[in-house]
Structures are given as structure tokens and as C-alpha cells.
């Protein structure tokens, strides 16, 4: 009999598309979200290359890059996948082929709400196979220094909870925190619309590296000393909610549903990835202890 705490895998009812330009690279792009079979997982496909390349959105394919999450395979990469990943994970879409004709998805307004609306437009269907679940068995901590880190703890029952705390000291972004028990309803109402943010003093440095040349203060939150420029906050703690959104996207690189309590303080993508790698080690150890090879758990590459 099926365990009541598990659910069936889900995919989209039909393909849907969204046009825009990348937040970092500024390149025009069409993103298509396409239905995919059971156990396919989330796979990105670069359709603009002479031979299209598919890259599974799993931690093994992540390459280091500051300020965003990048996956790479067979010489092709896709950058800034975290907001698309957060929308798919937040809305419990487990199997999806994400086709892109550029190296970066549309940035939209710097949040995940456009992708949630796209998923709503497609509709979601249940498949037959059960979604795999990993329950955090023991506390795991990745710390950078005394006030930057991320931790995962076992669930009390079967919840998936993420809390984020940030304190940048005296500045326009006041100390704040947000905590959420993940479900599609919670994600859609409280997390998906929280936007990327940057400090005005960081903008010039980013632009000199060719990052965000097409972005305006309407595309994301740019804070100067008084608050966001030419924009207003959607939530008082929008920055903490956006960082929580990034965690949802990054933790989805684990490749299955998670149960546990996650707490992050000032952490960014690099530490989020490090935590996912630590959790993967625990799962492999548990698999080895049960006497089967971890490779049995590896997903098919789209
Ligand atoms: Zn983000």
C-alpha cells in the first residue's frame, strides 16, 4: 500500500513558452516548459547549439560561479537556473524538459512568479510512479564564518521547512527573517513573488563585468541608502523571502522531495550547493548500509 506521506510524481499537461531576456547576460531568450515522463527529473536543453545539449538539473552538474547557479554538461551550460528551479520545485513539478535557445532563462522581474504563472497556464498532471523522498537523518551544517552558514536538521514529523535570516548591518536592507513550510500554496502566496535584490554600490562593479546591462530598477530591487530605487517592496521582508526562494531552487538540485528543517543565515548559492552535496553523501552512505549501490538511485539522463 502507498505510504500516505508520499505522493505521485507530477509533470505538466502541455508545453508552454515565455519570451524575455536573461537577468545577468541580457540575451533574448525563449523558454519552453515541456511535459516529461516519470523519473525524468528536471532537465535543461540548450536548443541554440549546433547539436542540442541536455543538462540534468542535479548537483553533480553544478559548476562554481558567483551569485547564481550554473549547470554544465558536454561543453554546454545554463546559468541562473535557480528561479525556474524554485518555481518547479515549489509547485511540485518533478518531471520537465526546460528548453532554452540561450544560456540563461528570462529574468522577468527577478522573482519566480512568471514561471509559476506559466506552470498554472500549462496545468499539472499526476503520473503513476511515486515521488522519491529523502528525510534528513541527522543534523548537517555548512558554515563559512560565525554568521554565514546553512544547516539541515531532521523533520519533527514529515515537514519540509526552510528559514532564512539576514543581517547586513546598518544599511537600507534591515535585519530580517522568514520561515516557510513548503507546499505549492505557501510557495505561490508567500515566496514566488519575492524579487532579486542588489545594492546600488554593487551595480557598477557588476556592469563592468558585463552583468545586468539590460536590467533596470524595475527588473529587480536596487537598494540605495533610502530603500529600493523607483520601486516598492512587495513584502516587508522581501529580501529574506527571495533568499529563501533561492534555497528552494538550490535544494531541488538534490533531485527528490526533502523532509527536514533547513535554516540559512546570510548563505548564498555556494553554501547551498555544499549542503546539498553533504546530504547526498548521507544518502549514499545510507544506501551502502542497506546493501545496494547508490548508482541504483541515479536518474536517467534525459
Ligand atoms: Zn535569486
PDB file of C-alpha atoms and ligand atoms in Angstrom:
ATOM      1  CA  UNK A   1       0.000   0.000   0.000  1.00  0.00           C
ATOM      2  CA  UNK A   2       1.163   3.535  -0.680  1.00  0.00           C
ATOM      3  CA  UNK A   3       2.589   5.487   2.234  1.00  0.00           C
ATOM      4  CA  UNK A   4       0.261   8.434   2.871  1.00  0.00           C
ATOM      5  CA  UNK A   5       3.224  10.745   3.312  1.00  0.00           C
ATOM      6  CA  UNK A   6       4.428  10.199  -0.236  1.00  0.00           C
ATOM      7  CA  UNK A   7       2.806  11.485  -3.390  1.00  0.00           C
ATOM      8  CA  UNK A   8       2.789  10.629  -7.051  1.00  0.00           C
ATOM      9  CA  UNK A   9       5.202  12.274  -9.487  1.00  0.00           C
ATOM     10  CA  UNK A  10       3.852  15.226 -11.451  1.00  0.00           C
ATOM     11  CA  UNK A  11       4.502  16.824 -14.817  1.00  0.00           C
ATOM     12  CA  UNK A  12       2.871  19.492 -16.991  1.00  0.00           C
ATOM     13  CA  UNK A  13      -0.276  18.855 -19.063  1.00  0.00           C
ATOM     14  CA  UNK A  14       1.180  20.586 -22.105  1.00  0.00           C
ATOM     15  CA  UNK A  15       4.113  22.687 -23.287  1.00  0.00           C
ATOM     16  CA  UNK A  16       4.149  26.416 -22.568  1.00  0.00           C
ATOM     17  CA  UNK A  17       6.593  29.175 -23.573  1.00  0.00           C
ATOM     18  CA  UNK A  18       7.813  32.519 -22.270  1.00  0.00           C
ATOM     19  CA  UNK A  19       9.965  35.130 -24.039  1.00  0.00           C
ATOM     20  CA  UNK A  20      12.293  37.566 -22.305  1.00  0.00           C
ATOM     21  CA  UNK A  21      15.935  38.334 -21.679  1.00  0.00           C
ATOM     22  CA  UNK A  22      18.462  36.974 -19.218  1.00  0.00           C
ATOM     23  CA  UNK A  23      18.918  38.930 -15.986  1.00  0.00           C
ATOM     24  CA  UNK A  24      22.723  38.537 -15.968  1.00  0.00           C
ATOM     25  CA  UNK A  25      23.640  38.181 -19.678  1.00  0.00           C
ATOM     26  CA  UNK A  26      20.806  40.312 -21.148  1.00  0.00           C
ATOM     27  CA  UNK A  27      20.419  37.955 -24.127  1.00  0.00           C
ATOM     28  CA  UNK A  28      16.977  37.478 -25.718  1.00  0.00           C
ATOM     29  CA  UNK A  29      15.621  34.031 -24.942  1.00  0.00           C
ATOM     30  CA  UNK A  30      12.563  31.798 -25.361  1.00  0.00           C
ATOM     31  CA  UNK A  31      11.959  29.361 -22.511  1.00  0.00           C
ATOM     32  CA  UNK A  32       9.699  26.358 -23.063  1.00  0.00           C
ATOM     33  CA  UNK A  33       8.491  24.118 -20.248  1.00  0.00           C
ATOM     34  CA  UNK A  34       7.577  20.707 -21.700  1.00  0.00           C
ATOM     35  CA  UNK A  35       5.949  17.617 -20.130  1.00  0.00           C
ATOM     36  CA  UNK A  36       8.354  14.736 -19.401  1.00  0.00           C
ATOM     37  CA  UNK A  37       7.964  11.046 -18.461  1.00  0.00           C
ATOM     38  CA  UNK A  38       8.234   9.560 -14.967  1.00  0.00           C
ATOM     39  CA  UNK A  39      11.724   9.555 -13.394  1.00  0.00           C
ATOM     40  CA  UNK A  40      12.958  12.073 -15.977  1.00  0.00           C
ATOM     41  CA  UNK A  41      13.522  14.822 -13.400  1.00  0.00           C
ATOM     42  CA  UNK A  42      14.201  18.419 -14.401  1.00  0.00           C
ATOM     43  CA  UNK A  43      16.470  18.604 -17.447  1.00  0.00           C
ATOM     44  CA  UNK A  44      17.524  21.783 -19.264  1.00  0.00           C
ATOM     45  CA  UNK A  45      18.131  21.678 -23.012  1.00  0.00           C
ATOM     46  CA  UNK A  46      20.164  24.244 -24.997  1.00  0.00           C
ATOM     47  CA  UNK A  47      18.372  24.252 -28.356  1.00  0.00           C
ATOM     48  CA  UNK A  48      20.540  27.016 -29.872  1.00  0.00           C
ATOM     49  CA  UNK A  49      23.667  24.865 -30.155  1.00  0.00           C
ATOM     50  CA  UNK A  50      24.526  23.021 -33.406  1.00  0.00           C
ATOM     51  CA  UNK A  51      23.768  19.784 -31.531  1.00  0.00           C
ATOM     52  CA  UNK A  52      21.261  20.400 -28.725  1.00  0.00           C
ATOM     53  CA  UNK A  53      22.681  19.505 -25.301  1.00  0.00           C
ATOM     54  CA  UNK A  54      20.627  18.284 -22.333  1.00  0.00           C
ATOM     55  CA  UNK A  55      21.826  19.030 -18.807  1.00  0.00           C
ATOM     56  CA  UNK A  56      20.129  17.403 -15.786  1.00  0.00           C
ATOM     57  CA  UNK A  57      19.407  19.907 -13.012  1.00  0.00           C
ATOM     58  CA  UNK A  58      21.260  17.882 -10.388  1.00  0.00           C
ATOM     59  CA  UNK A  59      24.075  18.858  -8.020  1.00  0.00           C
ATOM     60  CA  UNK A  60      26.615  16.720  -9.955  1.00  0.00           C
ATOM     61  CA  UNK A  61      26.264  19.085 -12.925  1.00  0.00           C
ATOM     62  CA  UNK A  62      26.708  22.339 -10.959  1.00  0.00           C
ATOM     63  CA  UNK A  63      29.842  24.368 -11.709  1.00  0.00           C
ATOM     64  CA  UNK A  64      31.100  27.192  -9.455  1.00  0.00           C
ATOM     65  CA  UNK A  65      30.002  30.694 -10.431  1.00  0.00           C
ATOM     66  CA  UNK A  66      29.454  33.712  -8.175  1.00  0.00           C
ATOM     67  CA  UNK A  67      25.914  34.979  -7.436  1.00  0.00           C
ATOM     68  CA  UNK A  68      23.934  32.298  -9.316  1.00  0.00           C
ATOM     69  CA  UNK A  69      23.533  28.574 -10.013  1.00  0.00           C
ATOM     70  CA  UNK A  70      25.069  27.231 -13.241  1.00  0.00           C
ATOM     71  CA  UNK A  71      24.885  23.688 -14.628  1.00  0.00           C
ATOM     72  CA  UNK A  72      27.174  22.336 -17.312  1.00  0.00           C
ATOM     73  CA  UNK A  73      27.458  19.166 -19.414  1.00  0.00           C
ATOM     74  CA  UNK A  74      29.263  18.235 -22.635  1.00  0.00           C
ATOM     75  CA  UNK A  75      30.670  21.749 -23.043  1.00  0.00           C
ATOM     76  CA  UNK A  76      27.292  23.498 -22.745  1.00  0.00           C
ATOM     77  CA  UNK A  77      25.989  25.413 -19.767  1.00  0.00           C
ATOM     78  CA  UNK A  78      22.830  27.079 -18.481  1.00  0.00           C
ATOM     79  CA  UNK A  79      23.227  29.902 -15.948  1.00  0.00           C
ATOM     80  CA  UNK A  80      20.850  31.449 -13.389  1.00  0.00           C
ATOM     81  CA  UNK A  81      18.613  28.372 -13.232  1.00  0.00           C
ATOM     82  CA  UNK A  82      17.604  28.934  -9.600  1.00  0.00           C
ATOM     83  CA  UNK A  83      14.341  30.850 -10.082  1.00  0.00           C
ATOM     84  CA  UNK A  84      12.996  28.375 -12.680  1.00  0.00           C
ATOM     85  CA  UNK A  85      14.081  25.536 -10.380  1.00  0.00           C
ATOM     86  CA  UNK A  86      12.368  27.177  -7.400  1.00  0.00           C
ATOM     87  CA  UNK A  87       9.103  27.530  -9.346  1.00  0.00           C
ATOM     88  CA  UNK A  88       9.158  23.887 -10.494  1.00  0.00           C
ATOM     89  CA  UNK A  89      10.094  22.577  -7.025  1.00  0.00           C
ATOM     90  CA  UNK A  90       7.726  24.960  -5.239  1.00  0.00           C
ATOM     91  CA  UNK A  91       4.815  23.876  -7.455  1.00  0.00           C
ATOM     92  CA  UNK A  92       5.852  20.191  -7.239  1.00  0.00           C
ATOM     93  CA  UNK A  93       6.546  19.709 -10.937  1.00  0.00           C
ATOM     94  CA  UNK A  94       9.004  16.795 -10.826  1.00  0.00           C
ATOM     95  CA  UNK A  95       9.439  15.915 -14.492  1.00  0.00           C
ATOM     96  CA  UNK A  96      10.000  18.694 -17.002  1.00  0.00           C
ATOM     97  CA  UNK A  97      12.161  19.397 -20.026  1.00  0.00           C
ATOM     98  CA  UNK A  98      13.175  23.070 -19.925  1.00  0.00           C
ATOM     99  CA  UNK A  99      14.159  24.139 -23.445  1.00  0.00           C
ATOM    100  CA  UNK A 100      16.145  27.371 -23.937  1.00  0.00           C
ATOM    101  CA  UNK A 101      17.629  28.999 -27.034  1.00  0.00           C
ATOM    102  CA  UNK A 102      20.199  30.976 -24.995  1.00  0.00           C
ATOM    103  CA  UNK A 103      22.466  30.292 -21.998  1.00  0.00           C
ATOM    104  CA  UNK A 104      20.102  31.897 -19.465  1.00  0.00           C
ATOM    105  CA  UNK A 105      16.321  31.817 -18.783  1.00  0.00           C
ATOM    106  CA  UNK A 106      14.292  35.054 -18.893  1.00  0.00           C
ATOM    107  CA  UNK A 107      14.950  37.143 -15.790  1.00  0.00           C
ATOM    108  CA  UNK A 108      11.388  38.597 -15.785  1.00  0.00           C
ATOM    109  CA  UNK A 109      11.012  40.710 -12.622  1.00  0.00           C
ATOM    110  CA  UNK A 110      13.787  38.894 -10.727  1.00  0.00           C
ATOM    111  CA  UNK A 111      11.283  36.634  -8.932  1.00  0.00           C
ATOM    112  CA  UNK A 112       9.744  33.229  -9.778  1.00  0.00           C
ATOM    113  CA  UNK A 113       6.157  34.420 -10.203  1.00  0.00           C
ATOM    114  CA  UNK A 114       6.239  34.446 -14.037  1.00  0.00           C
ATOM    115  CA  UNK A 115       7.301  30.778 -14.021  1.00  0.00           C
ATOM    116  CA  UNK A 116       4.562  29.880 -11.523  1.00  0.00           C
ATOM    117  CA  UNK A 117       2.008  31.562 -13.802  1.00  0.00           C
ATOM    118  CA  UNK A 118       3.441  29.636 -16.749  1.00  0.00           C
ATOM    119  CA  UNK A 119       3.058  26.347 -14.830  1.00  0.00           C
ATOM    120  CA  UNK A 120      -0.546  27.338 -13.989  1.00  0.00           C
ATOM    121  CA  UNK A 121      -1.161  28.056 -17.671  1.00  0.00           C
ATOM    122  CA  UNK A 122       0.098  24.573 -18.616  1.00  0.00           C
ATOM    123  CA  UNK A 123      -1.696  22.735 -15.803  1.00  0.00           C
ATOM    124  CA  UNK A 124      -0.132  19.929 -13.754  1.00  0.00           C
ATOM    125  CA  UNK A 125      -0.953  16.200 -14.005  1.00  0.00           C
ATOM    126  CA  UNK A 126      -0.178  13.312 -11.662  1.00  0.00           C
ATOM    127  CA  UNK A 127       1.778  10.373 -13.040  1.00  0.00           C
ATOM    128  CA  UNK A 128       1.742   6.789 -11.779  1.00  0.00           C
ATOM    129  CA  UNK A 129       5.133   6.425 -10.100  1.00  0.00           C
ATOM    130  CA  UNK A 130       5.750   7.652  -6.560  1.00  0.00           C
ATOM    131  CA  UNK A 131       7.962  10.648  -5.943  1.00  0.00           C
ATOM    132  CA  UNK A 132      11.116   9.668  -4.064  1.00  0.00           C
ATOM    133  CA  UNK A 133      11.547  11.310  -0.639  1.00  0.00           C
ATOM    134  CA  UNK A 134      14.723  11.893   1.366  1.00  0.00           C
ATOM    135  CA  UNK A 135      14.299  12.634   5.054  1.00  0.00           C
ATOM    136  CA  UNK A 136      17.295  14.346   6.668  1.00  0.00           C
ATOM    137  CA  UNK A 137      18.591  11.677   9.105  1.00  0.00           C
ATOM    138  CA  UNK A 138      20.899  13.832  11.252  1.00  0.00           C
ATOM    139  CA  UNK A 139      21.964  17.471  11.601  1.00  0.00           C
ATOM    140  CA  UNK A 140      24.288  18.687   8.837  1.00  0.00           C
ATOM    141  CA  UNK A 141      25.913  22.114   8.962  1.00  0.00           C
ATOM    142  CA  UNK A 142      27.971  24.045   6.448  1.00  0.00           C
ATOM    143  CA  UNK A 143      29.477  27.181   7.965  1.00  0.00           C
ATOM    144  CA  UNK A 144      31.652  29.804   6.338  1.00  0.00           C
ATOM    145  CA  UNK A 145      32.287  32.039   9.333  1.00  0.00           C
ATOM    146  CA  UNK A 146      30.472  32.919  12.533  1.00  0.00           C
ATOM    147  CA  UNK A 147      27.447  34.490  10.838  1.00  0.00           C
ATOM    148  CA  UNK A 148      27.262  32.777   7.421  1.00  0.00           C
ATOM    149  CA  UNK A 149      26.023  29.223   7.177  1.00  0.00           C
ATOM    150  CA  UNK A 150      23.281  26.786   6.344  1.00  0.00           C
ATOM    151  CA  UNK A 151      22.045  23.754   8.254  1.00  0.00           C
ATOM    152  CA  UNK A 152      19.652  20.858   7.739  1.00  0.00           C
ATOM    153  CA  UNK A 153      18.001  19.036  10.627  1.00  0.00           C
ATOM    154  CA  UNK A 154      15.688  16.022  10.767  1.00  0.00           C
ATOM    155  CA  UNK A 155      11.972  16.822  10.450  1.00  0.00           C
ATOM    156  CA  UNK A 156       9.742  16.753  13.545  1.00  0.00           C
ATOM    157  CA  UNK A 157       7.112  14.849  11.567  1.00  0.00           C
ATOM    158  CA  UNK A 158       7.278  14.941   7.790  1.00  0.00           C
ATOM    159  CA  UNK A 159       7.579  18.666   7.077  1.00  0.00           C
ATOM    160  CA  UNK A 160       9.884  20.468   4.638  1.00  0.00           C
ATOM    161  CA  UNK A 161      10.624  23.764   6.306  1.00  0.00           C
ATOM    162  CA  UNK A 162      13.104  26.483   5.349  1.00  0.00           C
ATOM    163  CA  UNK A 163      14.024  29.544   7.387  1.00  0.00           C
ATOM    164  CA  UNK A 164      16.291  32.356   6.218  1.00  0.00           C
ATOM    165  CA  UNK A 165      17.927  35.076   8.310  1.00  0.00           C
ATOM    166  CA  UNK A 166      19.877  38.032   7.000  1.00  0.00           C
ATOM    167  CA  UNK A 167      21.595  40.950   8.664  1.00  0.00           C
ATOM    168  CA  UNK A 168      23.735  43.245   6.548  1.00  0.00           C
ATOM    169  CA  UNK A 169      24.245  45.651   9.458  1.00  0.00           C
ATOM    170  CA  UNK A 170      23.337  49.323   9.181  1.00  0.00           C
ATOM    171  CA  UNK A 171      22.089  49.872   5.662  1.00  0.00           C
ATOM    172  CA  UNK A 172      18.956  50.082   3.566  1.00  0.00           C
ATOM    173  CA  UNK A 173      18.193  46.361   3.997  1.00  0.00           C
ATOM    174  CA  UNK A 174      17.104  45.967   7.609  1.00  0.00           C
ATOM    175  CA  UNK A 175      17.800  42.721   9.505  1.00  0.00           C
ATOM    176  CA  UNK A 176      15.032  40.268   8.637  1.00  0.00           C
ATOM    177  CA  UNK A 177      13.999  36.645   8.562  1.00  0.00           C
ATOM    178  CA  UNK A 178      11.341  34.462   7.019  1.00  0.00           C
ATOM    179  CA  UNK A 179      10.308  30.874   7.612  1.00  0.00           C
ATOM    180  CA  UNK A 180       8.012  28.730   5.471  1.00  0.00           C
ATOM    181  CA  UNK A 181       6.678  25.165   5.413  1.00  0.00           C
ATOM    182  CA  UNK A 182       6.855  24.371   1.723  1.00  0.00           C
ATOM    183  CA  UNK A 183       3.706  23.480  -0.196  1.00  0.00           C
ATOM    184  CA  UNK A 184       2.542  24.730  -3.591  1.00  0.00           C
ATOM    185  CA  UNK A 185       0.034  27.058  -1.859  1.00  0.00           C
ATOM    186  CA  UNK A 186       2.654  28.516   0.507  1.00  0.00           C
ATOM    187  CA  UNK A 187       5.194  28.916  -2.267  1.00  0.00           C
ATOM    188  CA  UNK A 188       2.766  30.645  -4.616  1.00  0.00           C
ATOM    189  CA  UNK A 189       1.350  33.058  -1.984  1.00  0.00           C
ATOM    190  CA  UNK A 190       4.373  33.899   0.131  1.00  0.00           C
ATOM    191  CA  UNK A 191       7.629  33.187  -1.720  1.00  0.00           C
ATOM    192  CA  UNK A 192       7.282  33.170  -5.534  1.00  0.00           C
ATOM    193  CA  UNK A 193       6.882  36.949  -5.988  1.00  0.00           C
ATOM    194  CA  UNK A 194       9.924  37.948  -3.906  1.00  0.00           C
ATOM    195  CA  UNK A 195      12.479  39.595  -6.189  1.00  0.00           C
ATOM    196  CA  UNK A 196      16.253  39.548  -6.589  1.00  0.00           C
ATOM    197  CA  UNK A 197      17.957  42.494  -4.955  1.00  0.00           C
ATOM    198  CA  UNK A 198      21.248  44.281  -5.230  1.00  0.00           C
ATOM    199  CA  UNK A 199      22.875  47.292  -3.575  1.00  0.00           C
ATOM    200  CA  UNK A 200      23.331  50.366  -5.749  1.00  0.00           C
ATOM    201  CA  UNK A 201      27.051  50.423  -4.896  1.00  0.00           C
ATOM    202  CA  UNK A 202      27.387  46.872  -6.342  1.00  0.00           C
ATOM    203  CA  UNK A 203      25.721  47.742  -9.657  1.00  0.00           C
ATOM    204  CA  UNK A 204      28.721  49.485 -11.265  1.00  0.00           C
ATOM    205  CA  UNK A 205      31.069  46.611 -10.433  1.00  0.00           C
ATOM    206  CA  UNK A 206      28.603  44.118 -11.924  1.00  0.00           C
ATOM    207  CA  UNK A 207      28.095  46.202 -15.063  1.00  0.00           C
ATOM    208  CA  UNK A 208      31.861  46.493 -15.569  1.00  0.00           C
ATOM    209  CA  UNK A 209      31.848  42.661 -15.748  1.00  0.00           C
ATOM    210  CA  UNK A 210      29.056  42.810 -18.356  1.00  0.00           C
ATOM    211  CA  UNK A 211      26.434  41.605 -15.836  1.00  0.00           C
ATOM    212  CA  UNK A 212      22.917  43.060 -15.814  1.00  0.00           C
ATOM    213  CA  UNK A 213      23.457  45.576 -18.634  1.00  0.00           C
ATOM    214  CA  UNK A 214      19.761  45.442 -19.621  1.00  0.00           C
ATOM    215  CA  UNK A 215      18.425  45.301 -16.065  1.00  0.00           C
ATOM    216  CA  UNK A 216      16.652  48.353 -14.632  1.00  0.00           C
ATOM    217  CA  UNK A 217      15.373  49.067 -11.098  1.00  0.00           C
ATOM    218  CA  UNK A 218      12.003  47.818 -12.401  1.00  0.00           C
ATOM    219  CA  UNK A 219      13.501  44.381 -13.203  1.00  0.00           C
ATOM    220  CA  UNK A 220      14.875  43.802  -9.719  1.00  0.00           C
ATOM    221  CA  UNK A 221      15.253  45.676  -6.456  1.00  0.00           C
ATOM    222  CA  UNK A 222      18.192  48.104  -6.432  1.00  0.00           C
ATOM    223  CA  UNK A 223      18.718  49.491  -2.924  1.00  0.00           C
ATOM    224  CA  UNK A 224      20.322  52.846  -2.226  1.00  0.00           C
ATOM    225  CA  UNK A 225      20.590  54.352   1.248  1.00  0.00           C
ATOM    226  CA  UNK A 226      16.851  55.112   1.444  1.00  0.00           C
ATOM    227  CA  UNK A 227      15.455  51.824   0.066  1.00  0.00           C
ATOM    228  CA  UNK A 228      14.593  50.442  -3.363  1.00  0.00           C
ATOM    229  CA  UNK A 229      15.098  52.900  -6.258  1.00  0.00           C
ATOM    230  CA  UNK A 230      11.976  53.606  -8.405  1.00  0.00           C
ATOM    231  CA  UNK A 231      10.246  50.602  -6.871  1.00  0.00           C
ATOM    232  CA  UNK A 232       8.442  49.489  -3.734  1.00  0.00           C
ATOM    233  CA  UNK A 233       8.651  46.319  -1.684  1.00  0.00           C
ATOM    234  CA  UNK A 234       6.053  43.557  -2.175  1.00  0.00           C
ATOM    235  CA  UNK A 235       6.741  42.256   1.334  1.00  0.00           C
ATOM    236  CA  UNK A 236       8.451  43.997   4.271  1.00  0.00           C
ATOM    237  CA  UNK A 237      10.906  41.069   4.367  1.00  0.00           C
ATOM    238  CA  UNK A 238      11.123  40.617   0.581  1.00  0.00           C
ATOM    239  CA  UNK A 239      14.920  40.146   0.625  1.00  0.00           C
ATOM    240  CA  UNK A 240      14.753  37.255   3.132  1.00  0.00           C
ATOM    241  CA  UNK A 241      11.903  35.707   1.131  1.00  0.00           C
ATOM    242  CA  UNK A 242      13.927  35.938  -2.076  1.00  0.00           C
ATOM    243  CA  UNK A 243      16.920  34.268  -0.435  1.00  0.00           C
ATOM    244  CA  UNK A 244      14.535  31.549   0.770  1.00  0.00           C
ATOM    245  CA  UNK A 245      13.297  31.210  -2.839  1.00  0.00           C
ATOM    246  CA  UNK A 246      16.915  30.722  -3.955  1.00  0.00           C
ATOM    247  CA  UNK A 247      17.266  27.977  -1.306  1.00  0.00           C
ATOM    248  CA  UNK A 248      14.153  26.200  -2.667  1.00  0.00           C
ATOM    249  CA  UNK A 249      15.709  26.254  -6.162  1.00  0.00           C
ATOM    250  CA  UNK A 250      19.160  25.159  -4.994  1.00  0.00           C
ATOM    251  CA  UNK A 251      17.941  22.402  -2.650  1.00  0.00           C
ATOM    252  CA  UNK A 252      15.905  20.988  -5.583  1.00  0.00           C
ATOM    253  CA  UNK A 253      19.295  20.027  -7.113  1.00  0.00           C
ATOM    254  CA  UNK A 254      19.130  17.092  -4.686  1.00  0.00           C
ATOM    255  CA  UNK A 255      16.700  15.520  -7.163  1.00  0.00           C
ATOM    256  CA  UNK A 256      13.856  14.341  -4.925  1.00  0.00           C
ATOM    257  CA  UNK A 257      11.439  15.605  -2.264  1.00  0.00           C
ATOM    258  CA  UNK A 258      13.057  16.617   1.003  1.00  0.00           C
ATOM    259  CA  UNK A 259      11.810  16.284   4.557  1.00  0.00           C
ATOM    260  CA  UNK A 260      13.609  18.272   7.195  1.00  0.00           C
ATOM    261  CA  UNK A 261      14.127  21.654   8.771  1.00  0.00           C
ATOM    262  CA  UNK A 262      16.569  23.906   6.944  1.00  0.00           C
ATOM    263  CA  UNK A 263      17.977  27.118   8.379  1.00  0.00           C
ATOM    264  CA  UNK A 264      20.185  29.506   6.431  1.00  0.00           C
ATOM    265  CA  UNK A 265      21.900  32.631   7.651  1.00  0.00           C
ATOM    266  CA  UNK A 266      23.303  35.022   5.017  1.00  0.00           C
ATOM    267  CA  UNK A 267      24.128  31.990   2.877  1.00  0.00           C
ATOM    268  CA  UNK A 268      24.321  32.086  -0.893  1.00  0.00           C
ATOM    269  CA  UNK A 269      24.329  29.596  -3.731  1.00  0.00           C
ATOM    270  CA  UNK A 270      27.799  28.180  -2.995  1.00  0.00           C
ATOM    271  CA  UNK A 271      26.924  27.161   0.564  1.00  0.00           C
ATOM    272  CA  UNK A 272      23.504  25.901  -0.557  1.00  0.00           C
ATOM    273  CA  UNK A 273      25.265  23.626  -3.070  1.00  0.00           C
ATOM    274  CA  UNK A 274      27.729  22.474  -0.386  1.00  0.00           C
ATOM    275  CA  UNK A 275      24.821  21.480   1.873  1.00  0.00           C
ATOM    276  CA  UNK A 276      23.160  19.511  -0.944  1.00  0.00           C
ATOM    277  CA  UNK A 277      26.458  17.663  -1.530  1.00  0.00           C
ATOM    278  CA  UNK A 278      26.684  16.800   2.185  1.00  0.00           C
ATOM    279  CA  UNK A 279      23.117  15.468   2.133  1.00  0.00           C
ATOM    280  CA  UNK A 280      23.904  13.412  -0.959  1.00  0.00           C
ATOM    281  CA  UNK A 281      26.829  11.816   0.898  1.00  0.00           C
ATOM    282  CA  UNK A 282      24.466  10.859   3.729  1.00  0.00           C
ATOM    283  CA  UNK A 283      22.016   9.303   1.274  1.00  0.00           C
ATOM    284  CA  UNK A 284      24.791   7.335  -0.408  1.00  0.00           C
ATOM    285  CA  UNK A 285      26.046   6.100   2.979  1.00  0.00           C
ATOM    286  CA  UNK A 286      22.509   5.056   3.905  1.00  0.00           C
ATOM    287  CA  UNK A 287      22.166   3.294   0.535  1.00  0.00           C
ATOM    288  CA  UNK A 288      25.505   1.489   1.053  1.00  0.00           C
ATOM    289  CA  UNK A 289      24.452   0.465   4.584  1.00  0.00           C
ATOM    290  CA  UNK A 290      21.278  -1.034   3.152  1.00  0.00           C
ATOM    291  CA  UNK A 291      23.460  -3.054   0.828  1.00  0.00           C
ATOM    292  CA  UNK A 292      22.571  -1.585  -2.538  1.00  0.00           C
ATOM    293  CA  UNK A 293      24.650   0.614  -4.740  1.00  0.00           C
ATOM    294  CA  UNK A 294      23.918   4.361  -4.782  1.00  0.00           C
ATOM    295  CA  UNK A 295      24.019   4.170  -8.563  1.00  0.00           C
ATOM    296  CA  UNK A 296      20.641   2.403  -8.412  1.00  0.00           C
ATOM    297  CA  UNK A 297      19.240   5.747  -7.306  1.00  0.00           C
ATOM    298  CA  UNK A 298      20.722   7.737 -10.186  1.00  0.00           C
ATOM    299  CA  UNK A 299      18.227   9.113 -12.620  1.00  0.00           C
ATOM    300  CA  UNK A 300      18.245   8.575 -16.313  1.00  0.00           C
ATOM    301  CA  UNK A 301      19.874  11.428 -18.210  1.00  0.00           C
ATOM    302  CA  UNK A 302      17.189  12.922 -20.444  1.00  0.00           C
TER     303      UNK A 302
HETATM  304 ZN1  LIG B   1      17.681  34.670  -6.724  1.00  0.00          ZN
END
